[in-house]
Coordinates of C-alpha atoms and ligand atoms in Angstrom, one line a residue:
X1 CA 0.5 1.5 -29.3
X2 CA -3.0 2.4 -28.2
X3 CA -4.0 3.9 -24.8
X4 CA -7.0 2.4 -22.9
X5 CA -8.7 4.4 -19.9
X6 CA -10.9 1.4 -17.8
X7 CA -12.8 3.2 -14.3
X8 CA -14.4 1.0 -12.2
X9 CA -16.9 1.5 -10.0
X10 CA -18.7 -0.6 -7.3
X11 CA -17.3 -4.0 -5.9
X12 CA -14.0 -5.5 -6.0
X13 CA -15.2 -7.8 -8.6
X14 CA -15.3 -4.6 -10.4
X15 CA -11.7 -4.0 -9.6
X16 CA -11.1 -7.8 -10.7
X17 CA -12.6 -7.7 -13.9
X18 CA -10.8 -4.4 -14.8
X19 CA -7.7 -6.2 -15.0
X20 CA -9.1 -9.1 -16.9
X21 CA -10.4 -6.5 -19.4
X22 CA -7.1 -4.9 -19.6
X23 CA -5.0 -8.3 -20.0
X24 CA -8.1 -9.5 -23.0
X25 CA -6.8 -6.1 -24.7
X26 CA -2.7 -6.3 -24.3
X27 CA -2.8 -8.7 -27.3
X28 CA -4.1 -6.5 -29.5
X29 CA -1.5 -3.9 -28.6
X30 CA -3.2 -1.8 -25.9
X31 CA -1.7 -0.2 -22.7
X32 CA -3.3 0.8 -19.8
X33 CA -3.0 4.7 -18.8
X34 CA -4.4 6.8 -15.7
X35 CA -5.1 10.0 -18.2
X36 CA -8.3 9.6 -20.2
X37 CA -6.9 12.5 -22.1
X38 CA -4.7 10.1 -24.1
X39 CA -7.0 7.5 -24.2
X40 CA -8.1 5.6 -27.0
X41 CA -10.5 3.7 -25.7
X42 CA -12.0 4.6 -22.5
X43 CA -13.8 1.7 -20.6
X44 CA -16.3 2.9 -17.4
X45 CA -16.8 -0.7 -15.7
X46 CA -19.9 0.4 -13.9
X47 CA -22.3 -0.6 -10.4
X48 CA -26.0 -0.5 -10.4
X49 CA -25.9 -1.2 -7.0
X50 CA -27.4 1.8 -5.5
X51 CA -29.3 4.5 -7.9
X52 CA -26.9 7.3 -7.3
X53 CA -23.9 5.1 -8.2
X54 CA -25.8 3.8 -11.3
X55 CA -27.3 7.3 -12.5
X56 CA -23.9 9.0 -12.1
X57 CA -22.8 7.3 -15.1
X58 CA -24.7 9.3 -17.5
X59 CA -23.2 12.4 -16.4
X60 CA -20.0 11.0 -16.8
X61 CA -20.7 10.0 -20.2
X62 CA -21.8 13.4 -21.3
X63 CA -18.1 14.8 -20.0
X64 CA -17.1 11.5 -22.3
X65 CA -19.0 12.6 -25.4
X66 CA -18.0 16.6 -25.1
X67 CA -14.6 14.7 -25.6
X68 CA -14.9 12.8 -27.9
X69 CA -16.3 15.3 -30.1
X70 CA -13.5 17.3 -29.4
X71 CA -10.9 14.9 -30.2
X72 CA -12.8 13.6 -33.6
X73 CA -12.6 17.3 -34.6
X74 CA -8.9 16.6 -34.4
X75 CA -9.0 13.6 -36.4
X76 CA -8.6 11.5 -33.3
X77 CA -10.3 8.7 -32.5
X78 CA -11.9 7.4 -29.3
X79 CA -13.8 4.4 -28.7
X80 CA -16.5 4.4 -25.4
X81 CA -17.5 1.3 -23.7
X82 CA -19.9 0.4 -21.2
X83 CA -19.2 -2.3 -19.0
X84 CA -20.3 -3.6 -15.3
X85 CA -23.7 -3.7 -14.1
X86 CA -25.4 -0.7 -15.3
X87 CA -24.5 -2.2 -18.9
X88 CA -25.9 -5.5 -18.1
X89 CA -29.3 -4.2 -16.7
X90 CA -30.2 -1.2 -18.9
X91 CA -28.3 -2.4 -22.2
X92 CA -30.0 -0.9 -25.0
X93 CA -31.1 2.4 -22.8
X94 CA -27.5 3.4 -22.6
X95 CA -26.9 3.1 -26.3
X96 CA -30.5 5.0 -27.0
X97 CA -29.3 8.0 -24.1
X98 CA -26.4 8.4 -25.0
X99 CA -25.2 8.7 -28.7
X100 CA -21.2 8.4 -27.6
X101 CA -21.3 5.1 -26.8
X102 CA -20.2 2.8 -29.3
X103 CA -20.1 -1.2 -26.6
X104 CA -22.2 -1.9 -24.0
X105 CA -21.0 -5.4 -22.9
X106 CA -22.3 -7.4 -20.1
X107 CA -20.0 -8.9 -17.1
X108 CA -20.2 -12.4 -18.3
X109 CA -19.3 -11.3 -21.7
X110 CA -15.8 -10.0 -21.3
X111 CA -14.3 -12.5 -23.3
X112 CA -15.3 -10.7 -26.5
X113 CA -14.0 -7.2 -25.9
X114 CA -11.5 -7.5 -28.7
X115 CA -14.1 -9.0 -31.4
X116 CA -16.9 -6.5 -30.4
X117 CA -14.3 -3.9 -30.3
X118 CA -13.4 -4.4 -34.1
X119 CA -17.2 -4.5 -35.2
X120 CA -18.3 -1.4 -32.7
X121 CA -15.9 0.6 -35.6
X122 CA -18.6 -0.2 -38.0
X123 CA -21.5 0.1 -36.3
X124 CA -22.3 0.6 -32.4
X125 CA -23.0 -3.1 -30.6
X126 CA -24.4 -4.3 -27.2
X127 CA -23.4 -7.9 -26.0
X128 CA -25.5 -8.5 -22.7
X129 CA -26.6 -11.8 -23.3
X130 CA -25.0 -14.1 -20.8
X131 CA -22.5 -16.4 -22.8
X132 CA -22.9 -19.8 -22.8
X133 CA -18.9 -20.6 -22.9
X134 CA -17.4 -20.0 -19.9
X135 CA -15.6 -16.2 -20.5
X136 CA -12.8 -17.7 -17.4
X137 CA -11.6 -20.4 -20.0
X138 CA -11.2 -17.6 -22.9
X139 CA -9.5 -14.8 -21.2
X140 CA -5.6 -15.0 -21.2
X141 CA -3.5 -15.1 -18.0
X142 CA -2.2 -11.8 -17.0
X143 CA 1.6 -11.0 -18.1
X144 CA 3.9 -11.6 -15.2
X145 CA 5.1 -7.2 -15.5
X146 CA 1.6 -6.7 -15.5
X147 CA 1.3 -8.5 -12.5
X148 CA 4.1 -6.7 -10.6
X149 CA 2.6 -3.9 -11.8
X150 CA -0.4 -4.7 -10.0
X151 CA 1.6 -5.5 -6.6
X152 CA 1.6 -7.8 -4.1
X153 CA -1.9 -8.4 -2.9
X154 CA -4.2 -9.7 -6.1
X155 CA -8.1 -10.6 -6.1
X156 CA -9.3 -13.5 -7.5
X157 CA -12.8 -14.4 -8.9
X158 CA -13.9 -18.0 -8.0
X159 CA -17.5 -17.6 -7.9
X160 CA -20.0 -15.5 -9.7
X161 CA -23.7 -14.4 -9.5
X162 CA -26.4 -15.0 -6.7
X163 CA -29.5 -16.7 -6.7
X164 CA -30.3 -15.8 -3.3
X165 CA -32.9 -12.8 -4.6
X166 CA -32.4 -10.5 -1.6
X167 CA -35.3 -8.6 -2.4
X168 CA -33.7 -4.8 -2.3
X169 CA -30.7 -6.4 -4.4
X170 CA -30.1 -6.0 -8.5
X171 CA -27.0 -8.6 -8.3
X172 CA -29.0 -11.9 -9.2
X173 CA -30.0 -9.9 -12.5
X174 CA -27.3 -8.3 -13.2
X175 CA -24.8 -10.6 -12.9
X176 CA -26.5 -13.9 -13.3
X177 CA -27.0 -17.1 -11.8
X178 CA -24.7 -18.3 -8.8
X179 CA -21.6 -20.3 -10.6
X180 CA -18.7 -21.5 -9.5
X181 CA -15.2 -21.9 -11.5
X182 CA -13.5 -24.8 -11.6
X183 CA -10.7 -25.5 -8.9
X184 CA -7.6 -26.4 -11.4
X185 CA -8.1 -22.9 -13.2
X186 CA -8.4 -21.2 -10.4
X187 CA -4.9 -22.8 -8.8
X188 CA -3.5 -22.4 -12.0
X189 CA -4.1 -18.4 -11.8
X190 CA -2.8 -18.3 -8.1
X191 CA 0.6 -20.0 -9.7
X192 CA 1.0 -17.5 -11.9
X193 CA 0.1 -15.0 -9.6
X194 CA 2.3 -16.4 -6.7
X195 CA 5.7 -17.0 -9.2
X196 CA 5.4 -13.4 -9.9
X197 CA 5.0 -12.1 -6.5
X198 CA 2.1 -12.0 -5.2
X199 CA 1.5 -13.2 -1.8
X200 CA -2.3 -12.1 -0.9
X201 CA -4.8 -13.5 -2.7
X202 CA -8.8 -12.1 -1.9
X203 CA -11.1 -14.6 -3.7
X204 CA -14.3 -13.2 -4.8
X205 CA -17.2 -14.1 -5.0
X206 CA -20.8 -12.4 -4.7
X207 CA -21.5 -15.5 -2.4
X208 CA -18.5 -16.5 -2.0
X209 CA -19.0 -19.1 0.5
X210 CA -21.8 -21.1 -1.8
X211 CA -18.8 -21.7 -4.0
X212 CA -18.8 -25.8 -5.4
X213 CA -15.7 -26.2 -7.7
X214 CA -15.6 -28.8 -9.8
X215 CA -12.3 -30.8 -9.7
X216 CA -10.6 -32.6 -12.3
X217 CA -11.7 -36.0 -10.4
X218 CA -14.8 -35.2 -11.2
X219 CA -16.0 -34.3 -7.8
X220 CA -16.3 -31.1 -6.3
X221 CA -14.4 -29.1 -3.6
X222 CA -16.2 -26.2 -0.8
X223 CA -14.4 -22.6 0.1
X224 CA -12.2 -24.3 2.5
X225 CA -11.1 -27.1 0.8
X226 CA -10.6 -24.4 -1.9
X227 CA -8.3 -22.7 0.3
X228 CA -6.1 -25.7 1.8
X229 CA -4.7 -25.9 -1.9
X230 CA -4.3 -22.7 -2.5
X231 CA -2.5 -22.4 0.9
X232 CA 0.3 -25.0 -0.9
X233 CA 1.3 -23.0 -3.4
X234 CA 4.4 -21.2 -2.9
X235 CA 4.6 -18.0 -2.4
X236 CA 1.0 -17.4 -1.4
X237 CA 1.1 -16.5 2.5
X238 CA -2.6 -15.0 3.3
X239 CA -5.9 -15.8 1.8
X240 CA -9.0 -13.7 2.3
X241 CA -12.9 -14.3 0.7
X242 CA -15.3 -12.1 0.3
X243 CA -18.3 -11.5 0.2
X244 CA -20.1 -14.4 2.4
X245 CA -24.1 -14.8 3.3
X246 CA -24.8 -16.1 6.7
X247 CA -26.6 -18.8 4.9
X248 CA -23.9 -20.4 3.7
X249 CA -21.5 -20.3 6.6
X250 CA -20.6 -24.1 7.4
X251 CA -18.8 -25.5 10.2
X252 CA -16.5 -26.9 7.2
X253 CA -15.7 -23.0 6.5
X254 CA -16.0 -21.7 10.1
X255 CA -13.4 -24.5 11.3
X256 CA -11.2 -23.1 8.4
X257 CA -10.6 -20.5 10.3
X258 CA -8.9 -22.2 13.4
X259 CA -6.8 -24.4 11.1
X260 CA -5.6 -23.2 8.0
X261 CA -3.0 -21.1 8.8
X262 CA -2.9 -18.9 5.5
X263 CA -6.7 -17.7 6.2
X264 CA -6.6 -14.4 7.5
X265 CA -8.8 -13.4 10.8
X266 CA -11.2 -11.2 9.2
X267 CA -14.5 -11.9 8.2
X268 CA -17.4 -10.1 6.2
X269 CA -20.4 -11.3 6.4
X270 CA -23.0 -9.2 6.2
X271 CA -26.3 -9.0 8.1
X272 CA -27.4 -6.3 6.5
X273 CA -30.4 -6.0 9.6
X274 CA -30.8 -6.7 13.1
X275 CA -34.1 -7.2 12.9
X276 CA -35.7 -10.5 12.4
X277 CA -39.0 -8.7 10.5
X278 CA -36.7 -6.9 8.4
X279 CA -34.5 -9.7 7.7
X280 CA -37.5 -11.6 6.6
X281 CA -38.7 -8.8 4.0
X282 CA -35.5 -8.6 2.9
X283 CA -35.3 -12.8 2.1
X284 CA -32.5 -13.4 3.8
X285 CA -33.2 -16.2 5.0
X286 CA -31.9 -16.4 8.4
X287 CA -33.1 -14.7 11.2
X288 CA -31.2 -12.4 14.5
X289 CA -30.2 -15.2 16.3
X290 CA -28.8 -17.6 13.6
X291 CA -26.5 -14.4 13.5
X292 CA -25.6 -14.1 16.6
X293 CA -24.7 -18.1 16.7
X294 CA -23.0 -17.8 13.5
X295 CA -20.2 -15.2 15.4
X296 CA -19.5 -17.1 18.2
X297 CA -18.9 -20.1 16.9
X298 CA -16.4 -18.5 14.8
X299 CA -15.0 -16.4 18.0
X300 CA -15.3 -20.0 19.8
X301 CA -12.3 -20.9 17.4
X302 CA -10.5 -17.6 16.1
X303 CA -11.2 -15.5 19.1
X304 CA -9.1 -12.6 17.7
X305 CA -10.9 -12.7 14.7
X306 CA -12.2 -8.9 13.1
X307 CA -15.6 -9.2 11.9
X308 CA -17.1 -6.4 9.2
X309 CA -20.8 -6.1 7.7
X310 CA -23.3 -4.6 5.3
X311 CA -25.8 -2.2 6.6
X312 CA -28.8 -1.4 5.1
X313 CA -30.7 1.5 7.1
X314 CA -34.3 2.5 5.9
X315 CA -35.5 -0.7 4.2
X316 CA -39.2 -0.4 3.2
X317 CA -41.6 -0.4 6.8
X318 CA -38.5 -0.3 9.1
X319 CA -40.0 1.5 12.4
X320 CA -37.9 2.9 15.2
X321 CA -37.9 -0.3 16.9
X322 CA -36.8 -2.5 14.0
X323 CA -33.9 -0.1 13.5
X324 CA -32.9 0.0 17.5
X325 CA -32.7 -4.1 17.2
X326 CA -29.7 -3.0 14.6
X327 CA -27.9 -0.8 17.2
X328 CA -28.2 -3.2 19.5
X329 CA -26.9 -6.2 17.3
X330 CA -24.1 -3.9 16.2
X331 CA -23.4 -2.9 19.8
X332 CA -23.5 -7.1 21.1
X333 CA -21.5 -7.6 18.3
X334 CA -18.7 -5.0 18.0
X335 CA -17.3 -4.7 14.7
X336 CA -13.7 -3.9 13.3
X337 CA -15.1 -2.3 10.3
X338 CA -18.5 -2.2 8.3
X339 CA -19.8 -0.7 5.4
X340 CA -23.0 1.1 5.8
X341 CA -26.0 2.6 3.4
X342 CA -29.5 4.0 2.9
X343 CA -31.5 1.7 1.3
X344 CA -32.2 3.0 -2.5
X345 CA -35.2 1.5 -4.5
X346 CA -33.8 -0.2 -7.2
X347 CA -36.0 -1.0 -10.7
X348 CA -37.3 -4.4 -10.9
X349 CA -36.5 -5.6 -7.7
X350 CA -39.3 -6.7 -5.4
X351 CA -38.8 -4.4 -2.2
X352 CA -38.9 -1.3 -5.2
X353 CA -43.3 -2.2 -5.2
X354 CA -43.7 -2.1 -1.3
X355 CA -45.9 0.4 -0.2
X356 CA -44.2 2.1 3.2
X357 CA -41.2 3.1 2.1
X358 CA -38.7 5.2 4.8
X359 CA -38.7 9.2 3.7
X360 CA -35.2 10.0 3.0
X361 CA -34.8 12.3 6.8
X362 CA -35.2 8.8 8.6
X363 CA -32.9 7.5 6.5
X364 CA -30.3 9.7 6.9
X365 CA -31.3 10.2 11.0
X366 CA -30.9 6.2 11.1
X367 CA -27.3 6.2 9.0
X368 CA -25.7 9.1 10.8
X369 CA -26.8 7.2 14.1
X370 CA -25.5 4.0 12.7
X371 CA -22.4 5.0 11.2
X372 CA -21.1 7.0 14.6
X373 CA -21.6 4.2 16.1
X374 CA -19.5 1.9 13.9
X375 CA -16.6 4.3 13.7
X376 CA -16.8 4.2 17.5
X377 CA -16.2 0.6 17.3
X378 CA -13.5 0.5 14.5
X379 CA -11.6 3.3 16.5
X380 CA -11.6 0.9 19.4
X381 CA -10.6 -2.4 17.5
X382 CA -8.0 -0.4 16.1
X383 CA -6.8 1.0 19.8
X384 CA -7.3 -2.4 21.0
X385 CA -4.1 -3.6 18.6
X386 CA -1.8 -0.9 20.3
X387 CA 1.0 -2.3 22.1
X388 CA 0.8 -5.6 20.6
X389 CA 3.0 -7.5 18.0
X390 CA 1.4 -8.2 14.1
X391 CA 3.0 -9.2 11.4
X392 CA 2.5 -7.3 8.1
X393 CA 2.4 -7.7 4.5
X394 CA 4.6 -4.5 3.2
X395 CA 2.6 -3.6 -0.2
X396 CA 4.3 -0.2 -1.0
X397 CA 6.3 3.0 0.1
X398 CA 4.6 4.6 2.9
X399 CA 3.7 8.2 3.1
X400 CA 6.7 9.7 4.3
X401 CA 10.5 9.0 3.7
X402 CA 11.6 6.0 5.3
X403 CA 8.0 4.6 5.6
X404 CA 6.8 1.6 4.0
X405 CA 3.3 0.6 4.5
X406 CA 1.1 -2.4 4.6
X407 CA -1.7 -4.1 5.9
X408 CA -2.1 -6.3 9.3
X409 CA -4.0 -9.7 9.2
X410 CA -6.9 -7.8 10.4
X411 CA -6.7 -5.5 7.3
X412 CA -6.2 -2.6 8.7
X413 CA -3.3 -0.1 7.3
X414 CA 0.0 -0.2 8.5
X415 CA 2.4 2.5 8.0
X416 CA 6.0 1.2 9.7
X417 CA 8.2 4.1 10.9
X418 CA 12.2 3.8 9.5
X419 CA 11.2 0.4 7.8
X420 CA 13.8 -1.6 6.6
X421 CA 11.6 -4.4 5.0
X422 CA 10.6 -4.3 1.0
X423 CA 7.6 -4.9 -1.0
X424 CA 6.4 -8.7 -0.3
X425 CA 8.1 -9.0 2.9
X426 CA 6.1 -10.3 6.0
X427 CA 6.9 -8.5 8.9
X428 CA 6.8 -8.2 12.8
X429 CA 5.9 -5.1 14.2
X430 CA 5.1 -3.5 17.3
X431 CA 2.4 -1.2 17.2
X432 CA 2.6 2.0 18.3
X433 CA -0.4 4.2 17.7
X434 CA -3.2 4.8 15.5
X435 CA -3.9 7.6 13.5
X436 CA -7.3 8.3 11.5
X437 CA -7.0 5.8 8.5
X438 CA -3.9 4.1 9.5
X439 CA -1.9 2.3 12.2
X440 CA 1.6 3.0 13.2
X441 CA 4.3 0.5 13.8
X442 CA 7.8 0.1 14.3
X443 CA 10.1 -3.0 12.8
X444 CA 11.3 -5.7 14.8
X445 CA 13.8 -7.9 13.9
X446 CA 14.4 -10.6 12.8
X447 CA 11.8 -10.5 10.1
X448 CA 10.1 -13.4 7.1
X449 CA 11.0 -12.3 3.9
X450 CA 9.4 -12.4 0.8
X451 CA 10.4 -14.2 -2.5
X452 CA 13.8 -14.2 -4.1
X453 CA 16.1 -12.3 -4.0
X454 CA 15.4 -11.3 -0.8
X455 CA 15.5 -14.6 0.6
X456 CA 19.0 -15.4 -0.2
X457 CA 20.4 -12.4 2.2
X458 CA 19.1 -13.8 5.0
X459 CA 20.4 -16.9 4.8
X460 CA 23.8 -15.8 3.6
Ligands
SAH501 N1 -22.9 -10.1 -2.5 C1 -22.7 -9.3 -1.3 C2 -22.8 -7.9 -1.5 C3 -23.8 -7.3 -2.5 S1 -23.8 -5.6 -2.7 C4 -23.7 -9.8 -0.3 O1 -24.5 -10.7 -0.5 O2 -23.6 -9.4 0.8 C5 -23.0 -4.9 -1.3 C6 -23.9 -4.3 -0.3 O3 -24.6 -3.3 -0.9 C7 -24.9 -5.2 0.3 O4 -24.4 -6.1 1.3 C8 -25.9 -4.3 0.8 O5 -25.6 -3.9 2.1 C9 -25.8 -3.1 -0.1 N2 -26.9 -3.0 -1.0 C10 -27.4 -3.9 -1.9 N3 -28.5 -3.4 -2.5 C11 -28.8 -2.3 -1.9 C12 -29.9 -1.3 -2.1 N4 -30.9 -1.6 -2.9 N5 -29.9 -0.2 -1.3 C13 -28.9 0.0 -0.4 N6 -27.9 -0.8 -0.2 C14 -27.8 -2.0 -1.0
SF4_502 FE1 -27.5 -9.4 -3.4 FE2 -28.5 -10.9 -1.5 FE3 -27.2 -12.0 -3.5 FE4 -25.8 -10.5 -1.7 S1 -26.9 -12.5 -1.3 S2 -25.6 -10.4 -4.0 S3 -27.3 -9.0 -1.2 S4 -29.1 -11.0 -3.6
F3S503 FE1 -22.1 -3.1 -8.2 FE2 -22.3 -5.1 -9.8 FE3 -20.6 -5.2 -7.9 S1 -24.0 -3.9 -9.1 S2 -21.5 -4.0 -6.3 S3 -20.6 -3.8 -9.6 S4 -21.8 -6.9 -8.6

């Protein structure tokens, strides 16, 4: 039996394709462990996102090549890979920096691990030419032990690459053009997914909501449609989707959200600005307002609905005022959660070559302002749900004894107080305070269970 190590960094696609990496490799006999100490092979799945997440990786792979040295002067063994983003934009750079690495293999390229694998023994290879075989339709299904494993929330690629070109973004190049996979292997997965427990699915996507699926008809199916038939298949209870462009945000998908039952009230969709100048530099193609008209059309139909966004504070000739038209969309707005960052200058992308770029004390001025702000807003969302009656999707033990925790529809974290429900279960609960990452909750009865054999008590 051989040991891989796989760290993943950046997006949940990251996450995602962790586990596809991990189920290519169980055939040939490898098991996944936590402890790169007994690791084989070790795997770092990596983001080029943002400069410090992308040049943190050579650090690492020093630490990686100190052990592996030490390890070969034991007679073992250990194979390094580079995977993700970083491997896909700098390919041959990694392999010339640093000697330890014996793969660098692109995300579209997964498919191959085992092969490349076998011929990195003889001599070190990089793979980041994007396949022209579709890697979805060559990686095996996960192992239903695996899945449990895993638990009872899974995500689910159904889209990937960009060609919208934000032009402060590396995604379009590094993980290709905008394509969409095909809706039968897609429902298949869920299936598989569902019949071994899992009743969440988050389907990914880096523009998730341009996603076209062909269908075995021929034709071709949207997000929502998408989502009606995943909503059929037994055992699935809650979809989410991730990440969405305001571009793509049809009254098809917004209407989704009134009437398909399974679609959770949350929705990212990042605006990245509130400024319509900046929003034009950065080619997003949509201005403040189309926004603003965006979110309340969706609150006209899913009034409860939690909203989250990407910041970006700092983007090349931002001023003071361009910056205060972002407070002031964030304050209109009010969000439940958001992610926020200074903008980093990323090689090759056109924003990199503008000429007034933000010193790094604005920056951080702007983000600190921005980010109190938010948390102010998430506290209250979260306050706001105090008192009332959720139901929750238990995912694991809680912290302390007796507590099982989960998440509400609005995503936050749930952690219910002498909990009688299990793993899988949907359950009501009355909310009964929040503390600084987490709600707390109390049981009511009677409760939706999950899957068998749970199912057959209450009935009895
Ligand atoms: N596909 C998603 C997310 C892409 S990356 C989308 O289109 O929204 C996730 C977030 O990282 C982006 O939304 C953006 O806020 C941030 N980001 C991307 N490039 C960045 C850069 N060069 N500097 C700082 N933040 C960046
Ligand atoms: Fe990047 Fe823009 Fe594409 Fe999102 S939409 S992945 S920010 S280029
Ligand atoms: Fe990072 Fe690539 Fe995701 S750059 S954010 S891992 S798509």
């Amino acid at each position: 039996m051989q040991k891989v190590f796989i760290k993943s960094y950046g997006c949940q696609m990251n996450v995602y394709d962790a586990q596809r990496m991990a189920d290519a490799l169980a055939p040939d006999g490898y098991v996944e462990t936590q402890d790169i100490a007994e690791a084989q092979l070790v795997v770092l799945n990596t983001c080029h996102i943002r400069e410090k997440a992308s040049d943190r990786i050579y650090s690492t792979l020093g630490r990686i090549r100190r052990m592996k040295k030490a390890r070969a002067a034991e007679g073992d063994a250990m194979q390094v890979v580079v995977a993700g983003c970083v491997a896909q934009a700098e390919g041959k750079e990694i392999l010339r920096r640093e000697q330890a690495v014996d793969l660098v293999i692109g995300p579209q390229n997964y498919h191959r691990l085992p092969e490349l694998l076998s011929r990195a023994k003889h001599k070190r290879v990089i793979d980041t030419d994007y396949a022209t075989e579709d890697k979805f339709a060559h990686l095996p299904d996960p192992q239903a032990d695996k899945i449990r494993t895993r638990g009872v929330t899974a995500f689910v690629t159904v889209q990937e690459g960009c060609d919208k070109f934000c032009t402060f973004c590396v995604v379009p190049y590094t993980r290709g053009a905008e394509n969409s996979r095909p809706v039968a292997a897609i429902l298949k997965e869920i299936t598989v997914l569902a019949q071994a427990g899992v009743r969440e699915v988050s389907l990914l996507g880096q523009n998730v909501n341009a996603f076209h699926g062909e269908t075995d008809q021929g034709g071709s199916l949207a997000l929502e449609g998408l989502m009606e038939e995943i909503a059929q298949i037994s055992g699935i209870e809650r979809i989410r989707y991730m990440t969405s462009h305001p571009r793509d945000m049809t009254q098809a998908l917004i209407h989704a959200h009134r009437d398909n039952p399974c679609l959770m009230p949350y929705l990212h969709l990042p605006v990245q600005s509130g400024s319509s100048r900046i929003l034009a530099d950065m080619n997003r193609q949509h201005d403040r307002d189309a926004y603003f008209r965006i979110i309340a059309q969706v609150r006209a139909l899913r009034p409860d609905i939690a909203l989250s966004s990407d910041f970006i504070v700092g983007f090349p000739g931002e001023t003071d005022q361009d910056f205060r038209d972002t407070m002031d969309l964030v304050e209109r707005i009010g969000f439940a959660q958001s992610y926020s960052f200074k903008y980093s200058a990323r090689p090759g992308t056109p924003a990199s070559d503008l000429a007034d770029q933000v010193p790094e004390a604005v920056k951080d001025e702007r983000l600190q302002a921005l980010q109190a702000l938010l948390i102010a807003q998430q506290t209250a969302f979260n306050q706001a749900t105090v008192g009332r009656r959720l139901k929750v999707l238990v995912e694991k033990a809680g912290r302390h004894d007796g507590q099982m925790a989960g998440k509400s529809p609005y995503l936050q974290a749930v952690q219910i107080d002498d909990a009688t429900a299990r793993i899988g279960d949907i359950v009501e609960v009355d909310v009964t305070g929040i503390g600084s990452n987490s709600l707390y909750a109390r049981e009511v009865a009677p409760r939706e269970t999950g899957p068998e054999p749970h199912k057959m008590e209450v009935h009895a």
